[in-house]
DNA sequence: AAACTTAGTGTAAAATTTACACTTTGAAAA
DNA sequence: TTTTCAAAGTGTAAATTTTACACTAAGTTT
């Protein structure tokens, strides 16, 4: 770091969260409408990721937690950083620039955002509007088109990281209830991977790992044979061989 | 993002680079001595990663490139973001706080740094002192102990990312000369992985991928049988099956 | 010519992956 | 109560990949 040049303006730094959820069938992502302020006559209902400026003296991770706690009330959410995104303001779309000026961020300063992704179980927690997000919705991941700022890029990066993570840790369990059937797990993984996983081989592989523990409970209220429910045992996962990778 | 709260101070944002090099035997990392300023009587020769504040209107990636070009003269360096690191200033060691105050960064503002890692071939480029790095050295990766700020954390994260990356892309070639022997490649990989790779199986696997092209050249000046040299053919890599991963 | 150092090579056993289709079970409908 | 429906649950054989493992070849130096 060199001596500070005085005619530079420090950037605003925000944290934006990609919150993935799973409703049993589709992968969802939590989006908010860019807040309209009554005293502004700009018309802007662009969808963006939930986020906020970081506070002084606040860890980046803590800022992400704060945002999610505000939206969901949950305290210990699975959270992982995606990275920093920082296009200079001049590269933004006009609409985004207007919006930034409207809320009077430090004049002329750019915004650098640190992306996080989180996984939560849709059914367990009701999301609720927060100060920085009056309109909030679960959006189908597959059909997200355009988002404000560079949030589409952040979202794309997030799904890549999530897939990647699935190769090393059983993160998928964060998206399911405590007890789940093998086929629910299968549906989730298949959805995340966007792919063609063989159902029978999937079951065998998962059971072989040893970190799924059979319970005595079964699905209820389904109009067909109810499936046995399992729980995830982290302790067992930690023993699983991690020699899973070939390098290039 | 909410309306800017006026008593907040925007953080300084810097970019720090973990530059890995390979000298044929050991993995190295480029470090600089925290710059001593003659007009300050603080005694500080702490080693840190090369870095700098980002400029207004400068992409984060561009800032990292700029730093590396300053140190090495190379323009197209393999570079990848590691992530953002942002402990509030209050969590820093006293020595780091003193240093920051000494160079008069925006008073009381914290520093958020975005880490990058780069791979370069030590032999091809002479590193040279730059404005922000008067003393610069290749340090053995294995024996790096403590660094200023949270740079040790950044370094640890970088090596993890590098290993990780090796599972999906043949990045190791960035660290070697254009033509190299299989055993040079082996030594490098073994060094990065910190591990026990079987030499024979390594050779077979690498050759089988098809992205190593045999040349008619051999090592020169070695006091033993000279090894055949190969080049890396990216086009072929792109055809290699990427179905290399098992998930959990 | 002998000694040294790294290059370069093969195989068989074990483990893993893959492809693939029918039976079972409970609920709902007829 | 029987039939129908929908998803649960199960097995195997062939192909592929991984693993473990030790000697010969070739060029340089002494």
Short mmCIF file of N, CA and C (backbone and C1' of nucleotides) in Angstrom, two decimals, chain C residues 13-26:
data_model
loop_
_atom_site.label_atom_id
_atom_site.label_comp_id
_atom_site.label_asym_id
_atom_site.label_seq_id
_atom_site.Cartn_x
_atom_site.Cartn_y
_atom_site.Cartn_z
P DA C 13 -3.30 -60.98 -10.76
"O5'" DA C 13 -3.83 -60.25 -9.43
"C5'" DA C 13 -2.91 -59.63 -8.54
"C4'" DA C 13 -3.65 -58.58 -7.73
"C3'" DA C 13 -5.09 -58.97 -7.36
"O3'" DA C 13 -5.28 -58.70 -5.98
"C1'" DA C 13 -5.09 -56.90 -8.54
P DA C 14 -6.72 -58.77 -5.32
"O5'" DA C 14 -7.17 -57.24 -5.33
"C5'" DA C 14 -6.27 -56.24 -4.85
"C4'" DA C 14 -7.00 -54.91 -4.82
"C3'" DA C 14 -8.43 -55.02 -4.29
"O3'" DA C 14 -8.60 -53.98 -3.35
"C1'" DA C 14 -8.44 -54.05 -6.46
P DA C 15 -9.98 -53.70 -2.63
"O5'" DA C 15 -10.51 -52.46 -3.47
"C5'" DA C 15 -9.66 -51.34 -3.70
"C4'" DA C 15 -10.40 -50.35 -4.55
"C3'" DA C 15 -11.85 -50.14 -4.12
"O3'" DA C 15 -12.02 -48.75 -3.91
"C1'" DA C 15 -11.73 -50.63 -6.45
P DT C 16 -13.42 -48.11 -3.61
"O5'" DT C 16 -13.85 -47.65 -5.07
"C5'" DT C 16 -12.93 -46.93 -5.87
"C4'" DT C 16 -13.58 -46.61 -7.18
"C3'" DT C 16 -15.01 -46.07 -7.05
"O3'" DT C 16 -15.02 -44.82 -7.70
"C1'" DT C 16 -14.91 -47.82 -8.65
P DT C 17 -16.37 -43.94 -7.77
"O5'" DT C 17 -16.88 -44.32 -9.22
"C5'" DT C 17 -15.97 -44.22 -10.31
"C4'" DT C 17 -16.64 -44.70 -11.56
"C3'" DT C 17 -18.02 -44.12 -11.81
"O3'" DT C 17 -17.98 -43.53 -13.10
"C1'" DT C 17 -18.05 -46.47 -12.06
P DT C 18 -19.19 -42.64 -13.62
"O5'" DT C 18 -20.04 -43.68 -14.46
"C5'" DT C 18 -19.43 -44.30 -15.60
"C4'" DT C 18 -20.31 -45.43 -16.05
"C3'" DT C 18 -21.76 -45.04 -16.28
"O3'" DT C 18 -21.94 -44.96 -17.68
"C1'" DT C 18 -21.52 -47.19 -15.23
P DA C 19 -23.24 -44.23 -18.30
"O5'" DA C 19 -24.11 -45.49 -18.75
"C5'" DA C 19 -23.47 -46.62 -19.33
"C4'" DA C 19 -24.43 -47.79 -19.28
"C3'" DA C 19 -25.90 -47.39 -19.45
"O3'" DA C 19 -26.47 -48.23 -20.43
"C1'" DA C 19 -25.64 -48.69 -17.49
P DC C 20 -27.89 -47.79 -21.05
"O5'" DC C 20 -28.83 -48.84 -20.31
"C5'" DC C 20 -28.41 -50.20 -20.21
"C4'" DC C 20 -29.28 -50.89 -19.20
"C3'" DC C 20 -30.70 -50.30 -19.09
"O3'" DC C 20 -31.66 -51.33 -19.09
"C1'" DC C 20 -29.75 -50.52 -16.99
P DA C 21 -33.17 -50.97 -19.41
"O5'" DA C 21 -33.84 -52.36 -19.04
"C5'" DA C 21 -33.25 -53.18 -18.04
"C4'" DA C 21 -34.32 -53.63 -17.06
"C3'" DA C 21 -35.78 -53.45 -17.51
"O3'" DA C 21 -36.50 -54.57 -17.04
"C1'" DA C 21 -35.49 -52.43 -15.46
P DC C 22 -37.87 -55.05 -17.59
"O5'" DC C 22 -38.48 -55.68 -16.25
"C5'" DC C 22 -37.67 -56.57 -15.48
"C4'" DC C 22 -37.92 -56.32 -14.01
"C3'" DC C 22 -39.39 -56.46 -13.59
"O3'" DC C 22 -39.53 -57.56 -12.70
"C1'" DC C 22 -38.34 -54.60 -12.54
P DT C 23 -41.01 -57.97 -12.25
"O5'" DT C 23 -40.94 -57.65 -10.70
"C5'" DT C 23 -39.83 -58.11 -9.91
"C4'" DT C 23 -39.95 -57.49 -8.53
"C3'" DT C 23 -41.31 -57.69 -7.88
"O3'" DT C 23 -41.09 -58.02 -6.51
"C1'" DT C 23 -40.80 -55.38 -7.98
P DT C 24 -42.26 -58.22 -5.53
"O5'" DT C 24 -42.28 -56.83 -4.74
"C5'" DT C 24 -41.13 -56.43 -4.03
"C4'" DT C 24 -41.46 -55.16 -3.25
"C3'" DT C 24 -42.73 -55.27 -2.41
"O3'" DT C 24 -42.38 -54.83 -1.10
"C1'" DT C 24 -42.81 -53.34 -3.78
P DT C 25 -43.37 -55.11 0.09
"O5'" DT C 25 -44.10 -53.71 0.26
"C5'" DT C 25 -43.31 -52.55 0.43
"C4'" DT C 25 -44.17 -51.34 0.25
"C3'" DT C 25 -45.52 -51.41 0.96
"O3'" DT C 25 -45.57 -50.34 1.87
"C1'" DT C 25 -45.75 -50.54 -1.22
P DG C 26 -46.30 -50.51 3.27
"O5'" DG C 26 -47.40 -49.35 3.17
"C5'" DG C 26 -46.95 -48.01 3.13
"C4'" DG C 26 -47.85 -47.23 2.23
"C3'" DG C 26 -49.31 -47.16 2.68
"O3'" DG C 26 -49.54 -45.83 3.11
"C1'" DG C 26 -49.10 -47.46 0.32
#
